[in-house]
Amino acid sequence: MKRGAIQLAQTLFLLTISAVALAAPGSEASQWLERMASAMSNMSYQGTFVYMKGETMETMRITHVVDDNVVRERLYSVDGPHREILRDDTGVRCVLGEDKAIVEDLFTAGPIYPQIPFVELDRPGSPYAFETGGRGRMAGYPARRVAILPQDEYRYGYELWLEENSGLLLKWVLYDAQRNALAKLMFTSLSLGSDINRAELVSDTPSEEFVRLDSPMPQRLLVRSAPRWEPKHLPAGFRLTAHNLVEKNGDSVFEHLVYSDGLASVSVYIEDESAESRPGDHGSSQLGTANAFSRHIGQKHVTVIGEVPSLTVRTIGDAVAPSFAAD
């Protein structure tokens, strides 16, 4: 997926990160986070928010409508290059740039990132701790604070400000293990329920003007089986939560694994070397608040990416090897 689509999808992830139960049942943090999960999934809302990282700032607008349990969503950039994501029950479409290039994934009818019920973060030795407290006012609404604190250097922490009545996420701050703020996302205007303008669900670009990008991947054939490649060891708390294998003529050409610690997720991609691959196409890189690590193993190219510290993606990437379980 192109860089613009990845950045926009990351932004949508920041807004859907709430769809998990993160703390012990009955605790104050759990109650607030459960309300947030319900609000972000089931409420209709529309607003403008800013995303800040370092010296850069982007303004985005989102419309999220739920009708009879069917979600329709549009997220688009207000400033800078034109980018938007359209989502409904048929799939996800990313529109990139003034050339109106569109990347489609009709296999992804649900949220951009999987919503998985994580129920073990309160266990002894959990990689996260939780704290509540603090009141404020965001986008004209009273807000309450919930913090999710990392307990080691392999993951980030989060400070969340939730609308007091509904639990809707109003502000998000990403921290490293030393409590340094890495990025912020904050609504500047927000409408809820019947106050939203549904006309904003429609792209400004007519569908007949889209220029569809051909994927270099063969026609998708997803095979459910044990991973053929996998990390031999993982940072504490991470486990496999999703696996897809794409085959062509009986050979694996693309494998995708997702590992999660209950909050942070890391994607591992293993694909055949292509003519475009370069010998120097390896090492660490950064895209927004996500880190990536790539390396070559024989005729395979491995890429690890996630909203985690660079140490995490490198540790996982260095551990990837053929899986004996798949033999």
C-alpha atoms as one frame of an Amber mdcrd trajectory, in Angstrom:
protein
   0.000   0.000   0.000   1.293   3.474  -0.833   2.708   5.742   1.875  -0.322
   8.069   1.878  -2.717   5.179   2.388  -0.628   3.796   5.236  -0.547   7.178
   6.993  -4.290   7.626   6.608  -4.969   4.090   7.812  -2.766   4.740  10.843
  -4.860   7.797  11.645  -8.039   5.731  11.452  -6.392   3.204  13.766  -5.889
   5.919  16.365  -9.640   6.464  16.316 -10.528   2.768  16.461  -7.971   1.754
  19.086 -10.804   2.045  21.595 -12.578  -1.115  20.478 -10.993  -3.291  23.147
 -11.617  -4.144  26.783  -8.328  -3.221  28.382  -8.527  -3.522  32.153  -9.873
  -5.651  34.966 -13.669  -6.073  34.951 -15.278  -3.659  37.381 -12.302  -1.285
  37.618 -12.843   2.397  36.874 -10.455   2.259  33.916 -12.279  -0.766  32.513
 -15.650   0.920  32.787 -14.446   3.994  30.917 -12.718   1.953  28.231 -15.757
  -0.257  27.717 -17.866   2.881  27.267 -15.316   4.190  24.787 -15.384   0.946
  22.810 -19.178   1.036  22.626 -19.290   4.714  21.648 -16.671   4.465  18.901
 -18.348   1.393  17.417 -22.048   2.162  17.833 -22.455   5.948  17.816 -22.772
   8.191  14.783 -20.386  11.124  14.963 -18.718  13.693  12.736 -15.882  16.061
  13.402 -12.594  17.708  12.557  -9.414  16.756  14.371  -5.745  17.643  14.241
  -2.894  15.150  14.300   0.432  16.487  15.574   3.850  14.862  15.471   7.006
  16.874  16.043   6.813  20.055  13.988   4.146  18.719  11.636   0.382  19.037
  11.961  -2.381  17.594   9.778  -6.077  18.400   9.846  -8.513  15.568   9.119
 -12.284  15.200   9.034 -14.262  12.060   9.792 -17.901  11.069   9.356 -18.918
   7.807  11.039 -22.535   6.657  10.616 -24.149   3.521  12.058 -27.506   2.439
  10.595 -28.999  -0.926  11.599 -25.547  -2.178  12.663 -24.050  -1.212   9.278
 -21.094   1.187   9.481 -20.320   3.754   6.808 -17.291   5.920   7.240 -15.329
   8.578   5.417 -12.013  10.016   6.593 -10.245  12.654   4.521  -7.469  15.228
   4.739  -8.477  18.879   5.051  -5.020  20.270   4.284  -2.019  18.998   2.333
  -2.265  16.330  -0.393  -5.754  14.919  -0.956  -6.227  11.574   0.758  -9.340
   9.797   1.920 -10.582   6.446   3.145 -14.119   5.250   2.398 -15.469   2.263
   4.304 -18.786   0.432   4.183 -20.041  -3.146   4.338 -18.517  -3.909   0.917
 -14.933  -3.001   1.760 -12.373  -0.228   2.109 -11.198   2.205  -0.557  -8.220
   4.537  -0.190  -8.119   7.528  -2.550  -4.656   9.031  -2.932  -3.550  12.380
  -4.324  -4.794  14.674  -7.032  -4.450  11.894  -9.620  -7.405  10.238  -7.825
  -5.641   6.894  -7.617  -7.690   4.383  -5.642  -6.559   1.295  -3.772  -9.372
  -1.141  -3.010  -9.611  -3.961  -0.503 -13.008  -5.544  -0.983 -12.015  -8.325
   1.418 -11.918  -5.877   4.331 -15.503  -4.994   5.109 -14.865  -4.404   8.799
 -12.696  -1.804  10.520  -9.252  -1.089   9.071  -7.662  -2.836  12.055  -9.101
  -5.950  13.716 -11.195  -5.429  16.822 -10.218  -8.225  19.182 -11.422  -8.581
  22.796  -8.242  -8.367  24.856  -8.995  -9.645  28.334  -5.565 -10.470  29.760
  -3.968  -7.050  30.233  -4.745  -7.081  33.953  -2.912 -10.364  34.521   0.209
 -10.503  36.722   3.188  -9.362  34.709   1.039  -7.400  32.256   3.050  -5.071
  29.991   0.663  -2.206  30.851  -0.620  -0.382  33.924  -3.661   1.896  34.104
  -4.575   5.099  35.866  -7.607   7.372  35.856  -8.159  10.903  37.062  -8.297
  14.360  35.620 -11.051  16.366  33.990 -10.966  18.734  31.073 -12.913  20.181
  28.174 -12.312  19.096  24.563 -14.152  20.338  21.442 -16.812  21.858  23.690
 -17.482  18.656  25.659 -16.536  17.737  29.254 -13.883  15.010  29.251 -12.307
  12.440  31.569  -8.731  11.120  31.426  -7.576   7.474  31.250  -3.875   6.585
  30.917  -2.416   3.292  29.663   1.213   3.066  30.786   3.896   0.772  29.261
   5.926  -1.303  31.696   8.916  -1.902  29.401  10.663  -0.461  26.328   8.886
  -2.671  23.767   5.628  -0.693  23.586   4.145   2.784  23.782   1.695   4.260
  26.261  -1.494   6.242  25.700  -3.338   9.085  27.371  -7.010   9.157  26.398
  -9.565  11.903  27.007 -13.146  10.635  26.769 -16.408  12.546  26.423 -17.990
  12.378  29.860 -21.493  11.302  28.850 -20.847   8.863  26.000 -17.205   7.832
  26.422 -16.339   8.901  22.858 -12.621   9.493  22.297 -11.872  13.237  22.080
  -8.100  13.367  22.497  -5.273  10.854  22.214  -1.606  11.240  23.186   1.071
   8.660  22.358   3.949   8.287  24.850   7.199   6.366  24.940   8.328   4.461
  28.033   9.894   7.658  29.437   6.546   9.520  29.150   7.762  11.700  26.285
   4.863  12.688  24.015   5.427  11.323  20.501   2.164  12.356  18.840  -1.239
  13.843  19.611  -4.671  13.617  18.050  -7.438  15.962  19.191 -10.924  16.855
  17.987 -11.433  20.593  17.473 -15.109  20.294  16.503 -17.531  17.422  16.956
 -21.194  16.628  16.284 -22.994  13.591  17.671 -26.034  11.553  16.654 -28.672
  13.291  14.559 -26.623  16.491  14.268 -24.251  15.094  11.636 -24.365  15.857
   7.908 -24.638  12.508   6.116 -23.853  14.100   2.755 -20.206  14.119   3.842
 -20.102  10.335   3.492 -19.891  10.837  -0.278 -16.466  11.402  -1.815 -15.838
  14.715  -3.561 -14.409  12.679  -6.434 -17.035  10.895  -8.583 -16.348   7.171
  -8.692 -16.030   7.213 -12.494 -12.994   9.510 -12.131 -11.079   7.093  -9.899
  -7.886   5.657 -11.373  -7.573   2.153  -9.976  -4.079   0.966  -9.215  -3.214
  -2.551 -10.332  -1.774  -4.624  -7.530   1.488  -6.469  -8.220   0.121  -9.347
  -6.164  -1.570 -12.283  -7.909  -5.285 -12.891  -7.481  -5.761 -13.475  -3.792
  -6.002 -17.045  -2.610  -5.969 -17.074   1.157  -4.869 -20.345   2.680  -5.600
 -21.108   6.324  -2.682 -23.116   7.636   0.191 -22.975  10.077   2.660 -20.156
   9.339   5.476 -21.140   7.001   7.621 -18.350   8.425   7.446 -16.893  11.934
   9.557 -15.235  14.641  11.316 -17.808  16.803  10.928 -15.562  19.838   8.879
 -12.462  20.668   8.951  -9.615  23.193   7.021 -10.522  26.337   3.250 -10.442
  25.965   3.023 -10.649  22.161   1.164 -13.546  20.544  -0.095 -14.452  17.075
  -3.609 -13.086  16.467  -3.990 -13.311  12.659  -2.378 -15.144   9.738  -2.985
 -15.007   5.985  -1.112 -16.866   3.256  -1.389 -16.039  -0.441  -0.451 -18.806
  -2.865   0.177 -18.976  -6.599   0.623 -22.331  -8.336   0.949 -24.032  -4.965
   3.810 -21.811  -3.773   3.551 -19.172  -1.082   4.258 -15.720  -2.496   2.996
 -13.578   0.353   2.461 -14.291   4.041   1.066 -11.873   6.617   1.150 -12.430
  10.376  -0.187 -10.110  13.081   1.148 -10.210  16.630  -0.466  -8.334  19.518
   0.176  -7.802  23.206  -3.490  -6.987  23.758  -3.147  -3.356  22.693  -0.210
  -2.827  20.332  -0.167  -4.777  17.052   2.759  -5.631  14.785   2.417  -6.900
  11.207   5.001  -9.230   9.686   5.079  -9.580   5.887   7.091 -12.296   4.139
   7.124 -12.129   0.345   9.147 -13.434  -2.564  12.013 -11.248  -3.707  11.051
  -9.145  -6.717  13.040  -7.513  -9.450  12.435  -4.175  -7.710  14.098  -5.338
  -4.495  17.525  -3.852  -3.929  20.388  -5.338  -1.907  20.325  -2.258   0.327
  16.573  -2.470   0.874  16.828  -3.433   4.517  17.144  -1.879   7.971  14.951
   0.433  10.026  12.624   3.214   8.888   9.856   5.348  10.349   6.472   6.367
   8.985   4.567   8.696  11.247   4.524   7.061  14.669   4.941   3.598  13.167
   8.332   1.927  12.901   9.374  -0.586  10.268  12.235  -3.030   9.830  13.154
  -4.995   6.699  15.652  -7.734   5.937  16.393 -10.363   3.301  16.458 -14.088
   4.065  17.534 -16.030   1.007  14.895 -15.389  -1.653  12.443 -13.861   0.833
  11.959 -10.250   1.855  10.710  -9.693   5.422   9.054  -6.453   6.570   7.854
  -5.769  10.111   5.764  -2.674  10.861   3.778  -1.485  13.848   2.858   1.378
  16.145   5.623   0.290  18.514   9.223   1.359  19.239  11.918   0.555  16.662
  13.442  -1.935  19.110  10.269  -4.039  18.912  10.079  -4.348  15.123  13.817
  -5.057  14.896  13.636  -7.719  17.612  10.755  -9.457  15.839  12.284  -9.045
  12.376  15.638 -10.479  13.420  13.846 -13.540  14.825  11.890 -14.464  11.654
  12.845 -17.863  10.218  11.200 -20.821   8.429   8.693 -22.626  10.618   9.209
 -26.342  11.124   5.511 -26.630  12.032   4.611 -25.896   8.409   6.721 -28.717
   6.990
